[in-house]
């Protein structure tokens, strides 16, 4: 509704026939609403929008980094430090600059309507949610360097136009990076695309209401891999990092620590020689060596000699005694028996 | 004749330009952008077209690179 009348009854649209196709009808109403919003937003002076959410993200990461350093977890600290650097760069890029001198030319409602129609021939799924004022456009499944990333949904909130942060990008069939489980695309973090080269194109397309161009630009950016500046490298996508050394561990070679469940590589894992359970270096601190044979024994397998209370492995325990106590228990009887035998023999003689 | 050219190669501008009658899509691309057309999504009035398609008055041409590098 605009000035109390449905928008499609206002000039120059009053003669435009209402489409019979539901999508087209929805697209026409959405186009009118989007055009009205853009037109109004460019007429009124815009308030300065500070990147509060980006700032909060950096604050949270800095706190996590501090915690990781205090608890002496260098691998975690390194990952957090990288993420913080990335988010700080993004924060700096989101700081508002000077206001543009010229008002951009806004696409007409007819152009916006034609853009919405054309989206259906470019993308497999296009949904117009008039109630929530959102456009949901799904890309085809994306595969880059044999890594299947799946389709992504691009969600545009048209009430936020032309703010460059008016959209989100979400993985519909997530295949997260093994090295960074929260990353579903090399250039997407927390549903935010790191635009790089696309930034000025996106800003202009949004400012002018060229929605087809906007979605095509996003889609092409998602299809492109920039190894020099990615949240996670595709070369490290598959498999998980060893929690001890950080090396990539393929799915077939994954070892799960029997205590904490963390993924550890074969070189870093430490085994209990009695039950063959495998542990990471942190959890292996509870593994002791058998005092007799020196083999690693976990607390579940360790036994105690009932005589000296020393901890031994099951193989070194016999009749509840360790080797040494067993020997001590046997030796005095043998000595006495021998002496008696000798005495008997002498007497006989 | 006048057409609307939206060139996303190098920042993205949208402007009306005047071109000679009979200009084809390929000629316009070579004059204004250059390079290999296969590296771009070229749409006339929001539709893919043949390279030798002749442009008409009021056409809307958009040229978008296929490779757009995101970056942190």
Short mmCIF file of C-alpha atoms in Angstrom, two decimals:
data_model
loop_
_atom_site.label_atom_id
_atom_site.label_comp_id
_atom_site.label_asym_id
_atom_site.label_seq_id
_atom_site.Cartn_x
_atom_site.Cartn_y
_atom_site.Cartn_z
CA UNK A 1 0.00 0.00 0.00
CA UNK A 2 1.27 3.44 -0.87
CA UNK A 3 -0.62 6.58 0.17
CA UNK A 4 -3.59 4.42 1.09
CA UNK A 5 -3.90 2.76 -2.34
CA UNK A 6 -2.50 -0.56 -3.56
CA UNK A 7 0.73 0.26 -5.38
CA UNK A 8 -0.29 -1.47 -8.58
CA UNK A 9 -3.21 0.95 -8.95
CA UNK A 10 -0.90 3.97 -8.91
CA UNK A 11 0.57 5.56 -12.04
CA UNK A 12 2.21 4.35 -14.18
CA UNK A 13 1.08 0.88 -13.25
CA UNK A 14 -2.66 1.34 -13.09
CA UNK A 15 -3.08 -0.07 -16.59
CA UNK A 16 -0.77 -3.02 -16.01
CA UNK A 17 -2.82 -6.20 -16.00
CA UNK A 18 -2.38 -8.37 -12.91
CA UNK A 19 -0.62 -11.57 -14.03
CA UNK A 20 -2.56 -14.78 -13.65
CA UNK A 21 0.55 -16.85 -12.83
CA UNK A 22 1.04 -16.89 -9.01
CA UNK A 23 4.79 -16.35 -9.19
CA UNK A 24 4.43 -13.43 -11.56
CA UNK A 25 1.70 -11.94 -9.41
CA UNK A 26 3.90 -12.25 -6.36
CA UNK A 27 6.87 -10.86 -8.29
CA UNK A 28 4.90 -7.82 -9.39
CA UNK A 29 3.80 -7.00 -5.86
CA UNK A 30 7.34 -7.57 -4.54
CA UNK A 31 8.79 -5.39 -7.31
CA UNK A 32 6.49 -2.53 -6.40
CA UNK A 33 7.38 -2.87 -2.72
CA UNK A 34 11.11 -3.04 -3.44
CA UNK A 35 10.99 -0.08 -5.76
CA UNK A 36 9.07 1.97 -3.23
CA UNK A 37 11.53 1.08 -0.47
CA UNK A 38 14.56 1.94 -2.60
CA UNK A 39 13.05 5.18 -3.79
CA UNK A 40 12.21 6.27 -0.23
CA UNK A 41 15.62 5.21 1.13
CA UNK A 42 17.42 7.34 -1.43
CA UNK A 43 15.18 10.37 -0.80
CA UNK A 44 15.77 10.46 2.92
CA UNK A 45 19.19 11.08 4.39
CA UNK A 46 20.48 7.77 5.59
CA UNK A 47 21.68 7.29 9.08
CA UNK A 48 25.20 6.02 9.57
CA UNK A 49 25.13 2.29 10.23
CA UNK A 50 28.04 1.13 12.34
CA UNK A 51 29.21 -2.49 11.93
CA UNK A 52 28.13 -3.51 15.45
CA UNK A 53 27.76 -7.21 14.69
CA UNK A 54 31.21 -7.34 13.05
CA UNK A 55 32.67 -5.60 16.12
CA UNK A 56 30.96 -8.10 18.44
CA UNK A 57 32.36 -10.99 16.42
CA UNK A 58 35.89 -9.63 16.80
CA UNK A 59 35.38 -9.14 20.54
CA UNK A 60 34.22 -12.76 20.97
CA UNK A 61 37.16 -14.12 18.96
CA UNK A 62 39.64 -12.03 20.95
CA UNK A 63 38.23 -13.47 24.19
CA UNK A 64 38.51 -17.03 22.84
CA UNK A 65 42.07 -16.37 21.71
CA UNK A 66 42.98 -15.12 25.16
CA UNK A 67 41.47 -18.26 26.73
CA UNK A 68 43.37 -20.54 24.34
CA UNK A 69 46.67 -18.80 25.13
CA UNK A 70 46.10 -18.97 28.88
CA UNK A 71 45.37 -22.70 28.66
CA UNK A 72 48.41 -23.32 26.45
CA UNK A 73 46.57 -24.62 23.38
CA UNK A 74 48.79 -23.42 20.51
CA UNK A 75 46.85 -25.05 17.66
CA UNK A 76 43.57 -23.55 18.76
CA UNK A 77 45.26 -20.18 19.37
CA UNK A 78 46.73 -20.18 15.86
CA UNK A 79 43.34 -20.87 14.26
CA UNK A 80 41.63 -18.22 16.37
CA UNK A 81 44.35 -15.70 15.55
CA UNK A 82 43.86 -16.28 11.81
CA UNK A 83 40.11 -15.88 12.11
CA UNK A 84 40.50 -12.70 14.15
CA UNK A 85 42.81 -11.17 11.53
CA UNK A 86 40.24 -11.98 8.87
CA UNK A 87 37.36 -10.49 10.81
CA UNK A 88 39.34 -7.36 11.68
CA UNK A 89 39.99 -6.80 7.98
CA UNK A 90 36.28 -7.21 7.31
CA UNK A 91 35.42 -4.80 10.15
CA UNK A 92 37.73 -2.16 8.70
CA UNK A 93 36.10 -2.54 5.29
CA UNK A 94 32.63 -2.11 6.82
CA UNK A 95 33.43 1.20 8.52
CA UNK A 96 31.28 3.85 6.85
CA UNK A 97 33.05 6.25 4.53
CA UNK A 98 31.85 9.57 3.17
CA UNK A 99 28.30 9.76 1.87
CA UNK A 100 28.03 9.49 -1.94
CA UNK A 101 27.64 12.82 -3.68
CA UNK A 102 25.09 11.66 -6.24
CA UNK A 103 21.88 9.78 -5.68
CA UNK A 104 22.05 6.56 -7.71
CA UNK A 105 19.55 5.91 -10.49
CA UNK A 106 17.04 3.43 -9.08
CA UNK A 107 15.60 0.73 -11.34
CA UNK A 108 11.92 1.11 -12.13
CA UNK A 109 9.37 -1.29 -10.66
CA UNK A 110 9.01 -2.80 -14.13
CA UNK A 111 12.77 -3.44 -14.31
CA UNK A 112 12.73 -5.00 -10.86
CA UNK A 113 9.76 -7.17 -11.90
CA UNK A 114 11.63 -8.30 -15.01
CA UNK A 115 14.70 -9.06 -12.89
CA UNK A 116 12.61 -11.26 -10.57
CA UNK A 117 11.17 -13.12 -13.56
CA UNK A 118 14.59 -13.59 -15.15
CA UNK A 119 15.97 -15.05 -11.91
CA UNK A 120 13.92 -18.19 -12.56
CA UNK A 121 15.75 -18.88 -15.81
CA UNK A 122 19.16 -18.41 -14.15
CA UNK A 123 18.69 -20.32 -10.89
CA UNK A 124 17.02 -23.63 -9.97
CA UNK A 125 14.86 -22.16 -7.20
CA UNK A 126 13.53 -18.66 -6.56
CA UNK A 127 11.14 -17.89 -3.73
CA UNK A 128 9.55 -14.53 -2.94
CA UNK A 129 8.48 -14.25 0.71
CA UNK A 130 6.37 -11.13 0.72
CA UNK A 131 5.38 -11.49 4.34
CA UNK A 132 9.01 -11.54 5.57
CA UNK A 133 10.05 -9.27 2.67
CA UNK A 134 12.77 -11.65 1.54
CA UNK A 135 14.00 -13.08 -1.73
CA UNK A 136 15.46 -16.59 -1.52
CA UNK A 137 17.49 -17.68 -4.53
CA UNK A 138 19.26 -21.05 -4.68
CA UNK A 139 22.40 -21.64 -6.72
CA UNK A 140 23.10 -24.91 -8.50
CA UNK A 141 25.38 -27.31 -6.60
CA UNK A 142 28.88 -25.89 -6.50
CA UNK A 143 31.97 -28.05 -6.92
CA UNK A 144 35.42 -26.48 -6.89
CA UNK A 145 38.57 -28.53 -7.42
CA UNK A 146 36.60 -31.76 -6.88
CA UNK A 147 35.36 -30.56 -3.50
CA UNK A 148 31.58 -30.75 -3.48
CA UNK A 149 30.27 -27.70 -1.60
CA UNK A 150 26.63 -28.18 -2.55
CA UNK A 151 24.00 -25.55 -3.40
CA UNK A 152 23.83 -22.24 -1.54
CA UNK A 153 20.83 -20.12 -0.72
CA UNK A 154 21.20 -16.39 -1.21
CA UNK A 155 18.72 -14.57 1.02
CA UNK A 156 18.04 -10.89 0.43
CA UNK A 157 16.05 -8.85 2.95
CA UNK A 158 14.71 -6.03 0.79
CA UNK A 159 13.79 -3.89 3.80
CA UNK A 160 17.54 -3.53 4.38
CA UNK A 161 18.28 -2.32 0.84
CA UNK A 162 20.61 -0.80 -0.18
CA UNK A 163 22.75 -1.72 2.86
CA UNK A 164 25.57 -3.98 1.60
CA UNK A 165 24.84 -6.34 4.53
CA UNK A 166 21.22 -6.89 3.50
CA UNK A 167 21.88 -10.45 2.34
CA UNK A 168 23.14 -13.81 3.63
CA UNK A 169 24.60 -16.87 1.97
CA UNK A 170 23.81 -20.26 3.52
CA UNK A 171 24.97 -23.74 2.56
CA UNK A 172 21.96 -26.00 1.96
CA UNK A 173 23.96 -29.25 1.95
CA UNK A 174 26.92 -28.29 4.15
CA UNK A 175 30.25 -29.97 3.55
CA UNK A 176 32.32 -28.18 6.17
CA UNK A 177 36.07 -27.81 5.96
CA UNK A 178 37.86 -30.43 8.03
CA UNK A 179 40.31 -27.81 9.30
CA UNK A 180 37.57 -25.29 10.18
CA UNK A 181 34.24 -27.02 10.89
CA UNK A 182 32.27 -23.75 10.80
CA UNK A 183 33.35 -22.97 7.22
CA UNK A 184 31.14 -24.29 4.39
CA UNK A 185 32.73 -22.32 1.55
CA UNK A 186 36.26 -20.91 1.22
CA UNK A 187 34.85 -17.36 1.08
CA UNK A 188 31.80 -17.61 3.37
CA UNK A 189 31.88 -17.33 7.16
CA UNK A 190 28.86 -17.10 9.45
CA UNK A 191 26.61 -16.81 6.36
CA UNK A 192 28.55 -13.74 5.18
CA UNK A 193 30.30 -13.72 1.84
CA UNK A 194 33.71 -12.13 1.78
CA UNK A 195 33.13 -10.20 -1.40
CA UNK A 196 36.63 -9.15 -2.45
CA UNK A 197 36.44 -8.06 -6.11
CA UNK A 198 32.67 -8.32 -6.02
CA UNK A 199 32.23 -5.60 -3.39
CA UNK A 200 31.87 -2.53 -5.66
CA UNK A 201 29.68 -4.44 -8.14
CA UNK A 202 27.41 -5.64 -5.34
CA UNK A 203 27.16 -2.19 -3.77
CA UNK A 204 26.15 -0.57 -7.08
CA UNK A 205 23.70 -3.30 -8.00
CA UNK A 206 21.98 -3.05 -4.61
CA UNK A 207 21.91 0.75 -4.65
CA UNK A 208 20.24 0.74 -8.07
CA UNK A 209 17.93 -2.19 -7.39
CA UNK A 210 19.43 -4.35 -10.15
CA UNK A 211 18.54 -7.59 -8.41
CA UNK A 212 19.30 -9.98 -11.27
CA UNK A 213 22.81 -8.55 -11.53
CA UNK A 214 23.20 -8.76 -7.75
CA UNK A 215 22.36 -12.47 -7.56
CA UNK A 216 24.47 -13.32 -10.62
CA UNK A 217 27.47 -11.56 -9.09
CA UNK A 218 27.08 -13.44 -5.81
CA UNK A 219 26.69 -16.74 -7.64
CA UNK A 220 29.81 -16.19 -9.76
CA UNK A 221 31.78 -15.23 -6.65
CA UNK A 222 30.69 -18.47 -4.99
CA UNK A 223 31.87 -20.38 -8.06
CA UNK A 224 35.34 -18.81 -7.90
CA UNK A 225 38.14 -19.92 -5.60
CA UNK A 226 40.82 -17.48 -4.52
CA UNK A 227 43.43 -19.60 -2.73
CA UNK A 228 45.40 -16.50 -1.74
CA UNK A 229 42.63 -15.27 0.53
CA UNK A 230 40.30 -17.94 1.85
CA UNK A 231 38.89 -18.78 5.25
CA UNK A 232 39.93 -22.37 4.64
CA UNK A 233 42.06 -23.83 1.87
CA UNK A 234 40.48 -26.42 -0.40
CA UNK A 235 43.69 -28.44 -0.12
CA UNK A 236 42.87 -28.88 3.58
CA UNK A 237 39.13 -29.34 3.17
CA UNK A 238 38.87 -33.10 3.47
CA UNK A 239 39.70 -34.86 6.70
CA UNK A 240 40.25 -33.40 10.16
CA UNK A 241 43.28 -31.89 11.89
CA UNK A 242 45.13 -33.97 14.46
CA UNK A 243 44.52 -32.28 17.81
CA UNK A 244 48.18 -32.77 18.72
CA UNK A 245 50.23 -31.87 15.64
CA UNK A 246 47.59 -30.29 13.35
CA UNK A 247 48.38 -32.63 10.43
CA UNK A 248 45.47 -33.53 8.09
CA UNK A 249 43.97 -36.90 8.89
CA UNK A 250 41.92 -38.55 6.16
CA UNK A 251 38.60 -40.07 7.18
CA UNK A 252 39.92 -43.62 6.73
CA UNK A 253 42.96 -42.91 8.94
CA UNK A 254 41.10 -41.10 11.71
CA UNK A 255 41.82 -42.27 15.24
CA UNK A 256 39.48 -41.18 17.98
CA UNK A 257 41.01 -40.74 21.44
CA UNK A 258 39.44 -43.31 23.74
CA UNK A 259 39.08 -40.67 26.47
CA UNK A 260 38.21 -37.27 24.96
CA UNK A 261 37.10 -38.44 21.48
CA UNK A 262 39.41 -35.98 19.71
CA UNK A 263 40.84 -36.91 16.29
CA UNK A 264 44.52 -37.82 16.43
CA UNK A 265 46.90 -39.10 13.75
CA UNK A 266 48.68 -42.45 13.94
CA UNK A 267 51.99 -40.82 14.78
CA UNK A 268 50.68 -38.88 17.76
CA UNK A 269 48.42 -41.57 19.20
CA UNK A 270 49.62 -43.51 22.22
CA UNK A 271 48.32 -47.02 22.83
CA UNK A 272 47.65 -49.00 25.95
CA UNK A 273 49.57 -52.25 25.31
CA UNK A 274 47.02 -54.31 27.17
CA UNK A 275 43.72 -53.26 25.60
CA UNK A 276 45.12 -51.47 22.48
CA UNK A 277 42.97 -48.38 23.15
CA UNK A 278 44.47 -45.24 21.61
CA UNK A 279 44.84 -41.86 23.31
CA UNK A 280 45.91 -38.33 22.39
CA UNK A 281 48.91 -36.80 24.11
CA UNK A 282 46.86 -34.91 26.70
CA UNK A 283 44.79 -37.93 27.74
CA UNK A 284 47.83 -40.24 27.59
CA UNK A 285 49.21 -38.48 30.66
CA UNK A 286 47.05 -40.86 32.66
CA UNK A 287 48.79 -43.84 31.03
CA UNK A 288 51.59 -45.23 33.15
CA UNK A 289 54.29 -47.71 32.31
CA UNK A 290 54.06 -51.11 33.92
CA UNK A 291 56.71 -51.20 36.64
CA UNK A 292 57.80 -54.64 35.49
CA UNK A 293 57.78 -54.74 31.69
CA UNK A 294 57.63 -50.92 31.11
CA UNK A 295 54.78 -51.20 28.60
CA UNK A 296 52.15 -48.43 28.52
CA UNK A 297 49.05 -49.36 30.50
CA UNK A 298 45.84 -47.35 30.80
CA UNK A 299 44.08 -46.91 34.17
CA UNK A 300 41.35 -49.36 33.15
CA UNK A 301 43.87 -52.14 32.52
CA UNK A 302 46.34 -51.38 35.32
CA UNK A 303 46.45 -53.80 38.22
CA UNK A 304 47.99 -53.51 41.66
CA UNK A 305 50.17 -56.05 43.33
CA UNK A 306 48.45 -57.01 46.57
CA UNK A 307 51.78 -57.24 48.31
CA UNK A 308 53.75 -54.13 47.33
CA UNK A 309 50.87 -52.13 45.77
CA UNK A 310 52.90 -51.30 42.69
CA UNK A 311 50.99 -50.80 39.45
CA UNK A 312 51.59 -53.44 36.79
CA UNK A 313 49.95 -54.57 33.57
CA UNK A 314 47.70 -57.66 33.56
CA UNK A 315 50.38 -59.83 31.94
CA UNK A 316 52.84 -59.13 34.72
CA UNK A 317 50.37 -59.93 37.48
CA UNK A 318 50.11 -63.56 38.60
CA UNK A 319 48.12 -64.67 41.59
CA UNK A 320 47.67 -61.01 42.47
CA UNK A 321 51.44 -60.57 42.73
CA UNK A 322 53.95 -58.71 40.58
CA UNK A 323 57.06 -60.49 39.31
CA UNK A 324 59.23 -59.30 42.14
CA UNK A 325 56.83 -60.21 44.91
CA UNK A 326 56.14 -63.53 43.23
CA UNK A 327 59.85 -64.27 43.24
CA UNK A 328 60.16 -63.24 46.85
CA UNK A 329 57.23 -65.42 47.78
CA UNK A 330 58.78 -68.43 46.04
CA UNK A 331 62.46 -67.99 47.06
CA UNK A 332 62.29 -68.61 50.90
CA UNK A 333 60.40 -71.94 50.43
CA UNK A 334 62.94 -73.18 47.92
CA UNK A 335 65.79 -72.24 50.25
CA UNK A 336 64.20 -74.05 53.22
CA UNK A 337 63.33 -77.08 51.11
CA UNK A 338 66.88 -77.27 49.80
CA UNK A 339 68.36 -77.00 53.27
CA UNK A 340 66.06 -79.74 54.55
CA UNK A 341 66.89 -81.92 51.62
CA UNK A 342 70.56 -81.40 52.33
CA UNK A 343 70.08 -82.19 56.00
CA UNK A 344 68.15 -85.39 55.14
CA UNK A 345 70.83 -86.49 52.75
CA UNK A 346 73.61 -85.88 55.32
CA UNK A 347 71.78 -87.79 58.02
CA UNK A 348 71.21 -90.64 55.65
CA UNK A 349 74.84 -90.66 54.89
CA UNK B 1 20.99 4.24 -31.21
CA UNK B 2 20.98 4.24 -27.42
CA UNK B 3 21.34 1.18 -25.24
CA UNK B 4 21.91 0.57 -21.52
CA UNK B 5 25.27 -1.08 -20.85
CA UNK B 6 25.93 -2.62 -17.44
CA UNK B 7 29.59 -3.48 -17.33
CA UNK B 8 30.59 -5.43 -14.20
CA UNK B 9 34.14 -5.86 -15.39
CA UNK B 10 36.25 -3.68 -13.11
CA UNK B 11 33.77 -2.31 -10.60
CA UNK B 12 30.49 -2.25 -12.44
CA UNK B 13 28.87 0.79 -13.99
CA UNK B 14 25.50 1.10 -15.65
CA UNK B 15 25.05 3.82 -18.22
CA UNK B 16 23.28 4.68 -21.45
CA UNK B 17 25.62 4.74 -24.41
CA UNK B 18 25.20 5.52 -28.08
CA UNK B 19 26.30 2.90 -30.59
CA UNK B 20 26.02 2.64 -34.39
CA UNK B 21 22.97 0.88 -35.83
CA UNK B 22 23.65 -2.78 -36.59
CA UNK B 23 26.20 -3.24 -33.81
CA UNK B 24 26.38 -6.87 -32.75
CA UNK B 25 26.89 -8.18 -29.24
CA UNK B 26 30.41 -9.33 -30.15
CA UNK B 27 31.35 -5.94 -31.58
CA UNK B 28 30.10 -4.14 -28.51
CA UNK B 29 31.96 -6.58 -26.24
CA UNK B 30 35.22 -6.21 -28.17
CA UNK B 31 34.97 -2.41 -28.15
CA UNK B 32 33.97 -1.95 -24.54
CA UNK B 33 35.43 -4.91 -22.64
CA UNK B 34 37.79 -7.05 -24.73
CA UNK B 35 39.19 -10.46 -23.94
CA UNK B 36 37.48 -13.81 -24.33
CA UNK B 37 33.67 -13.62 -24.27
CA UNK B 38 33.66 -17.10 -22.72
CA UNK B 39 35.01 -15.48 -19.54
CA UNK B 40 31.82 -13.42 -19.17
CA UNK B 41 28.09 -13.86 -18.70
CA UNK B 42 26.59 -11.69 -21.44
CA UNK B 43 22.85 -11.01 -21.26
CA UNK B 44 20.74 -8.89 -23.57
CA UNK B 45 17.45 -7.90 -21.98
CA UNK B 46 18.23 -10.45 -19.29
CA UNK B 47 18.54 -13.36 -21.72
CA UNK B 48 21.55 -15.21 -23.13
CA UNK B 49 21.95 -14.41 -26.83
CA UNK B 50 24.03 -15.48 -29.78
CA UNK B 51 27.29 -13.62 -30.37
CA UNK B 52 26.14 -12.25 -33.72
CA UNK B 53 22.84 -10.93 -32.35
CA UNK B 54 22.25 -7.38 -33.53
CA UNK B 55 21.44 -4.89 -30.84
CA UNK B 56 18.37 -2.68 -31.01
CA UNK B 57 17.36 0.67 -29.64
CA UNK B 58 16.70 0.50 -25.88
CA UNK B 59 18.38 -2.87 -25.35
CA UNK B 60 19.82 -3.62 -21.93
CA UNK B 61 23.19 -5.41 -22.03
CA UNK B 62 24.90 -6.74 -18.93
CA UNK B 63 28.42 -8.16 -18.90
CA UNK B 64 29.49 -10.02 -15.76
CA UNK B 65 32.81 -11.83 -15.30
CA UNK B 66 32.52 -15.58 -14.75
CA UNK B 67 35.43 -15.42 -12.29
CA UNK B 68 34.94 -12.99 -9.44
CA UNK B 69 37.39 -13.55 -6.62
CA UNK B 70 36.14 -13.25 -3.10
CA UNK B 71 38.70 -12.33 -0.46
CA UNK B 72 38.97 -11.96 3.27
#
